[in-house]
Amino acid sequence: MEELLKKYKSVIKFGLKVCAHCGMCANSCFLYVNHKDDPTYTPAYKFLNSLGYIYKKKGNLSKEDLERIKELIWKKCVLCTRCYCPIGIDIPKLISVARDILRQKGIDGIYEN
Amino acid sequence: MSFNELYFFVRGPLALVAFFIFFVGLIYQIFFFFRNTKKIDQKNILIPLYLQEELKRVVHRRRGIFSLDNDFWTTIITTFFHLFLIIVPLFLLAHNILIEESWNFSFPSLSERLSDIFTAVVLFLGLVLLFRRIFLSKVRAITTFGDFVLFVLVYLPFLTGFLAYHGLYYKPMIIAHIICGEIMLVCIPFTRLRHMLFLLLNRIFIQSEYSFLKAGKRVYGRVVKKV
Amino acid sequence: MIKVKRKPFDEITSVVEKYNNILIVGCGGCASVCFGGGLNEVKWLKKDLENFFSTSNKKFSFYVVERACNEKFFTGLENIVAEQSADCIICMSCSAGTQLIAQRFSKIPVYPAVNTVAIAFDVDVGLFKEVCRACGNCIIGYTGGICPVTRCSKSLFNGPCGGMINGHCEIDPNTPCAWYEIYERLKEQNRLEELERIIPFIEWKNQIPQIIVQYGYEDKYEKK
């Protein structure tokens, strides 16, 4: 997992440092538009609280953390790759890297019926 | 230290140091941007004849590059806020007099009344953005303490300059204005304010649905040197 | 993924003329990814239709489902259809999703606003190359990973026709000859003997609508 964090270090650091927390990405996510009362569907919230959290903690995550991040990036995002960021941060790439990291820890999105 | 000594210190050497750090910081960011991205290898695709005819007839404007359909009011507010934020310091008469004194060239200047109006607009829209950050839940969920610090950092030079121009405690206000401006210049390349530069770099060079012009030929990732 | 492309605008307006309460449905799966039927496209279509029909009082609303090809994602859509009491649904998902929506809401006329074009991969942003026709008989392993059914203009299954000019098809000079590419690819891998393999024909088996049962699930659906 450390290799993944190192391999994508430039993309992750760029995304975390340049995000101006403006919130303009929200209206481009159709899931946010369908659930307007829940601000956790904002794409910036999704990547800041999943990949950003993993990066800050350098991979030492508790079980509750993993469950919370799993819900954020598998239930609340379908990776339709249409998020709009005025600054140009590639949000789908960051969500996909977070999914890779969680898969290495043995957690996968189970699509139950 | 008397007022004159302090004034000549902040207006002279300290300003030079601030400008130097600002420009070197920007060049450093540009250098690292081009080092961390690489050109994608172009694949040659020939468009078949029947599609060429169709493409000639139908011309669709590419939409979605500006976020007027996403978030109309926020786009208008931030566009005017940033536009005047950049125009006012560059084309202010008082700044141009100082630059002419030091370096013998100057930009064209706006009239004082116009720059006064523009500064008032910046101050007003800045407050609107602050309220947007406090009262909209989607922005409040991702706000950190640093956002408020940066807001104060950007707001103070304009506020102190506006008040000094209108004569409120002129002498200490001018020193505060110069110092606040220098702190803001120094902080730009090293904090979130570097979006000033990266907005253009990312939207012009990186391949994405929202890239400007016909460009967008770079991707993040370092070039791996073949051994 | 499946790539879709929006129909010409006059075709959509000729459909919408007859109705007064229209719901536009988008899909967050394949249609979103290929910029054909996601949230942005649905909003722009709504705005274009509102401008076109500004004199008549038609009501337009929109909703985007996560995936239109599975009914378990339809709960939000059912609420919206009940709320808006739409008399027409314009669907911007691929044909599979449109047909499932038409089946679920069988009392409301459902029209597609996009043409389902092809199974393709991404070359660049907004540029896609069709590579698969879903014939159900995949032989690309023997042809170096290049599908002759799709990429050859004549869909020749077992070898070239001999009319290649400079690596391009004699029918359209802008189409590369698929068998030429297959030859080059097999030569790179030192497998030119695969070209001598004769593959049995499909004999139009792919023109009959198929029901697909995945391996491991046969006993769930076997006829008792």
Coordinates of C-alpha atoms in Angstrom, one line a residue:
Chain A
M1 CA 0.0 0.0 0.0
E2 CA 2.9 2.3 0.6
E3 CA 4.0 1.7 -3.0
L4 CA 0.6 2.8 -4.2
L5 CA 0.7 6.0 -2.1
K6 CA 4.2 6.7 -3.4
K7 CA 3.4 5.9 -7.0
Y8 CA 0.5 8.4 -7.1
K9 CA 2.1 10.8 -4.7
S10 CA 2.2 13.7 -7.2
V11 CA -1.5 13.4 -8.1
I12 CA -2.6 13.0 -4.5
K13 CA -0.5 15.9 -3.1
F14 CA -1.6 18.1 -5.9
G15 CA -5.2 17.3 -5.4
L16 CA -5.1 17.9 -1.7
K17 CA -3.1 21.1 -1.8
V18 CA -4.8 22.9 -4.6
C19 CA -8.4 22.1 -3.7
A20 CA -9.8 25.5 -2.8
H21 CA -12.8 24.0 -1.0
C22 CA -15.1 26.0 -3.2
G23 CA -17.8 23.4 -3.5
M24 CA -18.6 24.0 -7.2
C25 CA -18.1 20.3 -7.9
A26 CA -21.3 19.5 -6.1
N27 CA -23.8 20.4 -8.8
S28 CA -22.0 18.3 -11.4
C29 CA -22.5 15.1 -9.5
F30 CA -25.9 13.6 -10.3
L31 CA -26.0 11.8 -7.0
Y32 CA -25.7 15.1 -5.2
V33 CA -28.5 16.5 -7.3
N34 CA -30.7 13.5 -6.4
H35 CA -29.9 13.9 -2.6
K36 CA -29.6 17.7 -2.2
D37 CA -29.9 17.6 1.6
D38 CA -26.8 15.4 2.1
P39 CA -23.6 17.4 1.7
T40 CA -21.4 14.2 1.9
Y41 CA -22.2 13.5 -1.8
T42 CA -20.0 16.5 -2.8
P43 CA -17.1 15.1 -4.9
A44 CA -14.5 17.1 -2.9
Y45 CA -15.9 15.7 0.3
K46 CA -15.6 12.2 -1.1
F47 CA -11.9 12.4 -2.0
L48 CA -10.8 14.7 0.9
N49 CA -12.3 12.3 3.5
S50 CA -11.2 9.1 1.9
L51 CA -7.8 9.5 0.1
G52 CA -6.9 12.7 2.0
Y53 CA -7.6 10.9 5.3
I54 CA -5.6 7.8 4.2
Y55 CA -2.7 10.0 3.1
K56 CA -2.6 12.0 6.3
K57 CA -2.7 8.9 8.5
K58 CA -0.1 7.2 6.2
G59 CA -2.2 4.0 6.1
N60 CA -2.8 3.4 9.7
L61 CA -6.6 3.0 9.7
S62 CA -8.9 1.5 12.2
K63 CA -11.9 -0.7 11.4
E64 CA -14.4 2.1 11.7
D65 CA -12.3 4.3 9.4
L66 CA -12.3 1.5 6.8
E67 CA -16.0 1.1 7.0
R68 CA -16.7 4.8 6.7
I69 CA -14.4 5.2 3.7
K70 CA -15.9 2.1 2.1
E71 CA -19.3 3.7 2.3
L72 CA -18.1 6.9 0.8
I73 CA -16.3 5.6 -2.2
W74 CA -18.4 2.6 -3.1
K75 CA -21.9 3.5 -2.2
K76 CA -21.8 7.3 -2.8
C77 CA -19.8 7.2 -6.0
V78 CA -20.4 5.3 -9.2
L79 CA -17.3 6.6 -11.0
C80 CA -19.2 8.1 -13.9
T81 CA -16.1 10.5 -14.2
R82 CA -18.2 13.6 -14.9
C83 CA -17.1 15.6 -11.9
Y84 CA -16.4 19.2 -12.7
C85 CA -13.5 21.0 -10.9
P86 CA -12.8 24.6 -11.9
I87 CA -9.2 24.1 -11.1
G88 CA -8.9 20.8 -13.0
I89 CA -8.3 18.3 -10.2
D90 CA -9.0 14.8 -11.6
I91 CA -11.4 13.6 -8.9
P92 CA -12.3 10.2 -10.5
K93 CA -8.6 9.3 -10.5
L94 CA -8.3 10.0 -6.8
I95 CA -11.4 7.9 -5.9
S96 CA -10.1 5.1 -8.0
V97 CA -6.7 5.2 -6.2
A98 CA -8.6 5.1 -2.9
R99 CA -10.5 2.0 -4.1
D100 CA -7.2 0.3 -5.0
I101 CA -5.8 1.0 -1.6
L102 CA -8.8 -0.4 0.2
R103 CA -8.8 -3.5 -2.0
Q104 CA -5.2 -4.1 -0.9
K105 CA -6.5 -4.0 2.6
G106 CA -9.0 -6.7 1.7
I107 CA -12.1 -4.5 1.5
D108 CA -14.1 -4.5 -1.7
G109 CA -17.4 -3.0 -2.6
I110 CA -20.0 -5.7 -2.4
Y111 CA -23.0 -5.0 -4.5
E112 CA -25.7 -6.8 -2.6
N113 CA -29.0 -7.6 -4.3
Chain B
M1 CA 11.8 53.6 14.6
S2 CA 10.2 56.7 13.1
F3 CA 7.4 56.5 10.6
N4 CA 9.7 57.5 7.7
E5 CA 12.3 54.8 8.5
L6 CA 9.6 52.1 8.8
Y7 CA 7.9 53.3 5.6
F8 CA 11.1 53.3 3.6
F9 CA 12.0 49.8 4.9
V10 CA 8.7 48.1 4.0
R11 CA 8.5 50.0 0.7
G12 CA 12.0 49.2 -0.4
P13 CA 14.0 46.2 0.7
L14 CA 11.1 44.2 2.2
A15 CA 9.0 44.7 -1.0
L16 CA 11.9 43.5 -3.1
V17 CA 12.2 40.4 -1.0
A18 CA 8.5 39.7 -1.2
F19 CA 8.4 40.1 -5.0
F20 CA 11.5 37.9 -5.3
I21 CA 9.9 35.1 -3.2
F22 CA 6.7 35.4 -5.2
F23 CA 8.2 35.1 -8.6
V24 CA 10.7 32.4 -7.6
G25 CA 7.8 30.5 -6.0
L26 CA 5.7 30.7 -9.1
I27 CA 8.6 29.6 -11.4
Y28 CA 9.2 26.7 -9.0
Q29 CA 5.6 25.6 -9.2
I30 CA 5.6 25.8 -13.0
F31 CA 8.8 23.8 -13.2
F32 CA 7.3 21.1 -10.9
F33 CA 4.1 21.0 -12.9
F34 CA 5.9 20.3 -16.1
R35 CA 8.2 17.7 -14.4
N36 CA 5.2 15.8 -12.9
T37 CA 3.3 15.6 -16.2
K38 CA 4.1 13.9 -19.4
K39 CA 2.8 14.1 -22.9
I40 CA 0.4 11.4 -24.0
D41 CA 1.5 9.6 -27.2
Q42 CA -0.8 10.5 -30.0
K43 CA -2.7 7.7 -31.6
N44 CA -3.5 8.2 -35.3
I45 CA -7.2 7.7 -36.0
L46 CA -8.4 8.3 -39.5
I47 CA -12.0 9.5 -39.7
P48 CA -14.0 7.5 -42.3
L49 CA -15.5 9.3 -45.3
Y50 CA -19.1 9.1 -44.2
L51 CA -18.3 10.6 -40.8
Q52 CA -16.3 13.4 -42.3
E53 CA -19.3 14.6 -44.3
E54 CA -21.5 14.5 -41.2
L55 CA -18.9 16.4 -39.1
K56 CA -18.8 19.1 -41.7
R57 CA -22.5 19.7 -41.5
V58 CA -23.1 19.5 -37.8
V59 CA -21.2 22.0 -35.7
H60 CA -21.9 21.6 -32.0
R61 CA -20.4 24.1 -29.6
R62 CA -18.7 22.3 -26.8
R63 CA -20.5 23.1 -23.6
G64 CA -19.6 22.7 -20.0
I65 CA -16.2 24.4 -20.1
F66 CA -17.4 27.2 -17.9
S67 CA -19.7 26.4 -15.0
L68 CA -22.5 28.7 -15.9
D69 CA -24.8 25.7 -16.2
N70 CA -23.6 24.2 -13.0
D71 CA -23.7 27.0 -10.5
F72 CA -24.8 30.3 -12.2
W73 CA -24.6 32.7 -9.4
T74 CA -21.4 31.4 -7.9
T75 CA -19.7 31.6 -11.3
I76 CA -20.7 35.2 -11.7
I77 CA -19.6 36.2 -8.2
T78 CA -16.2 34.5 -8.4
T79 CA -15.5 35.7 -11.9
F80 CA -16.0 39.4 -11.0
F81 CA -14.3 38.9 -7.7
H82 CA -11.2 37.5 -9.2
L83 CA -11.2 39.8 -12.2
F84 CA -11.2 42.9 -10.1
L85 CA -8.8 41.3 -7.6
I86 CA -6.2 41.1 -10.4
I87 CA -7.0 44.3 -12.2
V88 CA -7.0 46.7 -9.2
P89 CA -3.5 46.1 -7.9
L90 CA -2.0 46.1 -11.3
F91 CA -3.6 49.3 -12.7
L92 CA -3.9 51.4 -9.6
L93 CA -2.6 54.9 -9.9
A94 CA -0.9 54.9 -6.5
H95 CA 0.9 51.6 -7.3
N96 CA 2.0 52.8 -10.7
I97 CA 3.6 56.0 -9.2
L98 CA 5.6 53.8 -6.8
I99 CA 6.7 51.5 -9.6
E100 CA 7.7 54.4 -11.8
E101 CA 9.7 55.9 -8.9
S102 CA 11.6 52.6 -8.4
W103 CA 11.9 51.0 -11.8
N104 CA 11.1 53.7 -14.4
F105 CA 8.3 52.0 -16.1
S106 CA 4.6 51.7 -15.3
F107 CA 1.4 50.1 -16.4
P108 CA -1.5 52.2 -17.7
S109 CA -3.6 53.5 -14.7
L110 CA -7.3 53.6 -14.0
S111 CA -8.9 56.7 -12.7
E112 CA -9.1 56.9 -9.0
R113 CA -12.9 56.8 -8.8
L114 CA -13.1 53.7 -10.9
S115 CA -10.5 51.8 -8.9
D116 CA -12.4 52.9 -5.8
I117 CA -15.6 51.4 -7.1
F118 CA -13.8 48.2 -8.1
T119 CA -12.2 47.8 -4.7
A120 CA -15.6 48.3 -3.1
V121 CA -17.0 45.5 -5.3
V122 CA -14.1 43.2 -4.3
L123 CA -14.8 43.9 -0.6
F124 CA -18.5 43.3 -1.0
L125 CA -18.2 40.1 -3.1
G126 CA -15.6 38.8 -0.7
L127 CA -18.1 39.1 2.1
V128 CA -20.7 37.3 0.0
L129 CA -18.2 34.4 -0.5
L130 CA -17.5 34.3 3.2
F131 CA -21.2 34.0 3.9
R132 CA -21.5 31.3 1.2
R133 CA -18.8 29.4 3.0
I134 CA -20.6 29.6 6.4
F135 CA -24.2 29.1 5.3
L136 CA -24.2 26.6 2.5
S137 CA -24.0 23.1 3.8
K138 CA -22.1 21.7 0.8
V139 CA -19.3 24.1 1.3
R140 CA -19.4 24.0 5.1
A141 CA -18.8 20.2 5.0
I142 CA -15.4 20.7 3.4
T143 CA -14.2 23.9 5.0
T144 CA -11.2 23.9 7.3
F145 CA -9.7 26.5 9.6
G146 CA -7.1 27.3 7.0
D147 CA -9.8 28.6 4.6
F148 CA -10.7 31.3 7.0
V149 CA -7.1 32.3 7.6
L150 CA -6.5 32.6 3.8
F151 CA -9.7 34.6 3.5
V152 CA -8.4 37.1 6.0
L153 CA -5.0 37.1 4.3
V154 CA -6.6 38.1 1.0
Y155 CA -9.2 40.5 2.4
L156 CA -6.8 42.6 4.5
P157 CA -4.7 44.3 1.8
F158 CA -7.8 45.4 0.0
L159 CA -9.5 46.6 3.2
T160 CA -6.5 48.5 4.5
G161 CA -5.9 50.0 1.1
F162 CA -9.5 51.1 0.8
L163 CA -9.5 52.7 4.3
A164 CA -6.2 54.3 3.8
Y165 CA -7.3 55.9 0.5
H166 CA -10.3 57.3 2.3
G167 CA -8.1 58.8 5.0
L168 CA -8.8 56.7 8.1
Y169 CA -5.6 56.7 10.2
Y170 CA -3.5 57.1 7.1
K171 CA 0.0 56.6 8.5
P172 CA -0.5 53.3 10.3
M173 CA -3.0 52.1 7.7
I174 CA -0.5 52.5 4.9
I175 CA 2.2 50.5 6.8
A176 CA -0.4 47.8 7.5
H177 CA -1.5 47.8 3.9
I178 CA 2.1 47.3 2.6
I179 CA 2.9 44.6 5.1
C180 CA -0.4 42.7 4.5
G181 CA 0.2 42.9 0.7
E182 CA 3.7 41.5 1.1
I183 CA 2.5 38.7 3.3
M184 CA -0.1 37.8 0.8
L185 CA 2.4 37.8 -2.1
V186 CA 4.7 35.5 -0.2
C187 CA 1.9 33.1 0.7
I188 CA 0.6 32.8 -2.8
P189 CA 3.0 30.1 -4.3
F190 CA 3.0 28.0 -1.2
T191 CA -0.7 27.7 -0.1
R192 CA -4.0 27.0 -1.7
L193 CA -3.8 30.4 -3.4
R194 CA -1.6 28.8 -6.0
H195 CA -4.9 28.0 -7.8
M196 CA -4.2 31.4 -9.4
L197 CA -1.6 29.7 -11.5
F198 CA -2.8 26.1 -11.6
L199 CA -6.2 27.0 -12.9
L200 CA -4.6 28.1 -16.2
L201 CA -2.0 25.3 -16.3
N202 CA -4.4 22.5 -15.5
R203 CA -7.3 23.6 -17.8
I204 CA -4.9 24.3 -20.7
F205 CA -2.5 21.5 -20.6
I206 CA -4.1 18.5 -18.9
Q207 CA -6.4 16.2 -21.0
S208 CA -9.9 16.3 -19.7
E209 CA -13.5 17.0 -20.7
Y210 CA -13.2 20.6 -19.4
S211 CA -9.9 21.6 -21.0
F212 CA -9.8 24.9 -22.8
L213 CA -8.9 25.3 -26.5
K214 CA -7.9 22.3 -28.5
A215 CA -5.2 21.5 -26.1
G216 CA -5.1 19.0 -23.3
K217 CA -2.2 16.8 -24.3
R218 CA -0.6 16.0 -20.9
V219 CA -1.3 13.6 -18.1
Y220 CA 0.0 13.4 -14.6
G221 CA 2.8 10.9 -14.1
R222 CA 6.5 11.1 -14.4
V223 CA 8.4 10.1 -17.5
V224 CA 10.2 6.9 -16.6
K225 CA 13.7 6.9 -18.0
K226 CA 14.5 3.7 -19.9
V227 CA 17.7 2.1 -18.5
Chain C
M1 CA -18.6 0.4 -22.8
I2 CA -21.6 1.1 -24.8
K3 CA -21.4 4.5 -26.5
V4 CA -24.5 6.5 -27.3
K5 CA -25.0 9.6 -29.4
R6 CA -27.8 12.1 -29.2
K7 CA -30.4 12.0 -31.9
P8 CA -30.9 15.1 -34.2
F9 CA -32.8 17.7 -32.4
D10 CA -35.7 17.9 -34.8
E11 CA -36.4 14.2 -34.3
I12 CA -36.8 14.8 -30.5
T13 CA -38.9 17.9 -30.9
S14 CA -41.3 16.1 -33.3
V15 CA -41.9 13.6 -30.6
V16 CA -42.3 16.1 -27.7
E17 CA -44.9 18.2 -29.6
K18 CA -47.8 15.9 -28.7
Y19 CA -47.2 15.9 -24.9
N20 CA -47.4 18.4 -22.2
N21 CA -45.6 17.0 -19.2
I22 CA -42.3 15.5 -20.1
L23 CA -39.7 13.7 -17.9
I24 CA -36.2 13.4 -19.2
V25 CA -34.3 10.5 -17.7
G26 CA -30.5 10.1 -17.8
C27 CA -28.2 7.3 -16.9
G28 CA -25.1 7.5 -14.7
G29 CA -23.4 4.5 -16.3
C30 CA -22.3 4.1 -19.9
A31 CA -24.2 7.1 -21.1
S32 CA -22.5 9.4 -18.6
V33 CA -19.0 8.1 -19.3
C34 CA -19.3 8.7 -23.0
F35 CA -20.8 12.2 -22.6
G36 CA -24.0 11.1 -24.2
G37 CA -26.7 11.0 -21.6
G38 CA -25.4 12.2 -18.2
L39 CA -26.5 14.9 -15.9
N40 CA -25.1 17.7 -18.1
E41 CA -26.6 16.4 -21.3
V42 CA -30.0 16.0 -19.7
K43 CA -29.9 19.5 -18.4
W44 CA -28.9 20.9 -21.8
L45 CA -31.6 19.0 -23.6
K46 CA -34.1 20.3 -21.1
K47 CA -32.9 23.9 -21.7
D48 CA -33.0 23.5 -25.5
L49 CA -36.5 22.0 -25.4
E50 CA -37.7 24.8 -23.1
N51 CA -36.3 27.4 -25.5
F52 CA -37.8 25.7 -28.5
F53 CA -41.3 25.3 -26.9
S54 CA -41.2 28.6 -25.1
T55 CA -44.6 29.7 -26.5
S56 CA -46.5 26.5 -25.5
N57 CA -46.8 25.7 -21.8
K58 CA -45.1 22.4 -21.6
K59 CA -43.5 21.2 -18.3
F60 CA -40.1 19.6 -18.4
S61 CA -38.4 17.8 -15.5
F62 CA -35.4 15.6 -15.3
Y63 CA -33.9 12.8 -13.2
V64 CA -30.7 10.8 -13.5
V65 CA -30.6 7.2 -12.3
E66 CA -27.4 5.4 -11.4
R67 CA -27.9 2.7 -13.9
A68 CA -30.9 2.2 -16.1
C69 CA -30.3 -1.4 -16.9
N70 CA -31.2 -2.8 -13.4
E71 CA -34.6 -2.3 -11.7
K72 CA -33.1 -2.0 -8.2
F73 CA -31.9 1.5 -9.1
F74 CA -35.4 2.6 -10.0
T75 CA -36.7 3.7 -6.5
G76 CA -35.9 7.4 -7.0
L77 CA -37.3 7.3 -10.5
E78 CA -40.6 5.8 -9.3
N79 CA -41.0 8.6 -6.8
I80 CA -40.3 11.3 -9.4
V81 CA -42.7 9.7 -12.0
A82 CA -45.5 9.6 -9.3
E83 CA -44.8 13.2 -8.2
Q84 CA -44.6 14.8 -11.7
S85 CA -47.3 12.6 -13.2
A86 CA -45.5 12.7 -16.5
D87 CA -47.3 11.8 -19.7
C88 CA -44.1 11.1 -21.6
I89 CA -40.6 9.9 -20.7
I90 CA -37.6 10.8 -22.9
C91 CA -34.8 8.5 -22.0
M92 CA -31.1 9.2 -22.6
S93 CA -29.7 5.9 -21.6
C94 CA -28.7 3.1 -23.9
S95 CA -31.4 1.0 -25.5
A96 CA -31.3 -1.6 -22.8
G97 CA -32.1 0.9 -20.1
T98 CA -34.8 2.5 -22.2
Q99 CA -36.5 -0.8 -22.8
L100 CA -36.4 -1.7 -19.1
I101 CA -37.9 1.7 -18.2
A102 CA -40.6 1.2 -20.8
Q103 CA -41.3 -2.2 -19.3
R104 CA -41.5 -0.9 -15.8
F105 CA -43.7 2.1 -16.7
S106 CA -45.7 0.4 -19.3
K107 CA -48.6 2.9 -19.2
I108 CA -46.5 5.9 -20.1
P109 CA -45.0 6.3 -23.7
V110 CA -41.2 6.1 -23.5
Y111 CA -39.0 7.5 -26.3
P112 CA -35.3 7.3 -26.7
A113 CA -33.3 10.6 -27.2
V114 CA -30.1 8.8 -28.1
N115 CA -29.0 6.2 -30.6
T116 CA -27.1 3.3 -29.1
V117 CA -24.1 3.2 -31.5
A118 CA -21.5 0.7 -30.5
I119 CA -19.3 -1.0 -28.0
A120 CA -16.1 1.0 -28.2
F121 CA -13.0 2.0 -26.3
D122 CA -11.7 5.5 -25.6
V123 CA -9.0 6.9 -27.8
D124 CA -9.2 10.5 -26.5
V125 CA -11.7 12.7 -24.8
G126 CA -14.9 12.4 -26.9
L127 CA -13.3 10.2 -29.5
F128 CA -14.2 6.5 -29.5
K129 CA -13.4 3.6 -31.8
E130 CA -15.9 0.8 -32.3
V131 CA -14.3 -2.6 -31.8
C132 CA -17.1 -5.0 -31.0
R133 CA -20.4 -6.0 -32.5
A134 CA -21.4 -8.5 -29.8
C135 CA -21.7 -11.4 -32.2
G136 CA -21.3 -13.9 -29.3
N137 CA -18.5 -15.8 -30.9
C138 CA -15.2 -14.1 -29.9
I139 CA -12.2 -15.2 -31.9
I140 CA -9.9 -12.4 -31.3
G141 CA -7.4 -14.6 -29.5
Y142 CA -6.6 -16.2 -32.9
T143 CA -6.3 -12.9 -34.7
G144 CA -3.9 -11.1 -32.3
G145 CA -6.6 -9.2 -30.4
I146 CA -8.2 -7.5 -33.4
C147 CA -11.8 -8.3 -34.3
P148 CA -12.3 -9.0 -38.0
V149 CA -16.1 -8.9 -37.7
T150 CA -16.1 -5.3 -36.6
R151 CA -12.9 -3.8 -38.1
C152 CA -13.0 -5.4 -41.5
S153 CA -15.4 -3.6 -43.9
K154 CA -16.6 -6.9 -45.3
S155 CA -16.5 -8.7 -41.9
L156 CA -14.4 -11.5 -43.4
F157 CA -13.9 -14.2 -40.8
N158 CA -11.0 -16.3 -42.1
G159 CA -8.6 -14.1 -44.1
P160 CA -8.2 -11.0 -46.2
C161 CA -9.9 -10.4 -49.5
G162 CA -6.8 -9.3 -51.3
G163 CA -8.0 -5.8 -52.2
M164 CA -5.9 -3.9 -49.7
I165 CA -4.1 -0.7 -51.0
N166 CA -1.3 0.6 -48.8
G167 CA -2.6 -1.0 -45.7
H168 CA -6.1 0.5 -46.2
C169 CA -9.4 -1.0 -47.3
E170 CA -10.3 -0.8 -51.0
I171 CA -13.9 0.3 -50.0
D172 CA -12.9 3.3 -47.8
P173 CA -9.4 4.6 -48.0
N174 CA -9.7 5.9 -44.4
T175 CA -10.3 2.5 -42.9
P176 CA -7.2 0.5 -42.1
C177 CA -7.4 -3.1 -43.5
A178 CA -8.1 -5.2 -40.4
W179 CA -6.4 -8.3 -41.8
Y180 CA -3.3 -6.3 -42.5
E181 CA -3.2 -5.2 -38.9
I182 CA -3.9 -8.8 -37.8
Y183 CA -1.0 -9.9 -39.9
E184 CA 1.4 -7.3 -38.5
R185 CA 0.3 -8.1 -34.9
L186 CA 0.7 -11.9 -35.3
K187 CA 4.1 -11.3 -36.9
E188 CA 5.2 -9.3 -33.9
Q189 CA 4.3 -12.1 -31.7
N190 CA 5.7 -14.8 -34.0
R191 CA 2.4 -16.6 -34.4
L192 CA 1.8 -16.4 -38.1
E193 CA 0.6 -20.0 -38.2
E194 CA -2.7 -18.9 -36.6
L195 CA -3.6 -17.4 -39.9
E196 CA -3.9 -20.9 -41.3
R197 CA -6.6 -21.9 -38.7
I198 CA -10.1 -22.1 -40.2
I199 CA -12.8 -21.0 -37.8
P200 CA -16.3 -22.3 -38.2
F201 CA -18.8 -19.7 -39.4
I202 CA -21.4 -18.1 -37.0
E203 CA -24.2 -18.7 -39.6
W204 CA -26.3 -15.8 -38.3
K205 CA -26.6 -17.2 -34.8
N206 CA -26.1 -13.7 -33.5
Q207 CA -29.2 -12.3 -35.2
I208 CA -31.5 -14.2 -32.8
P209 CA -32.3 -12.4 -29.5
Q210 CA -30.4 -14.3 -26.8
I211 CA -31.1 -15.0 -23.2
I212 CA -27.8 -15.2 -21.4
V213 CA -27.4 -17.4 -18.3
Q214 CA -24.1 -17.0 -16.6
Y215 CA -22.1 -20.0 -15.6
G216 CA -22.8 -21.1 -12.1
Y217 CA -26.4 -19.8 -12.2
E218 CA -27.9 -22.5 -14.4
D219 CA -29.6 -24.4 -11.7
K220 CA -31.4 -21.3 -10.5
Y221 CA -33.2 -21.0 -13.8
E222 CA -33.5 -24.5 -15.1
K223 CA -36.9 -25.7 -16.3
K224 CA -38.3 -28.2 -13.8

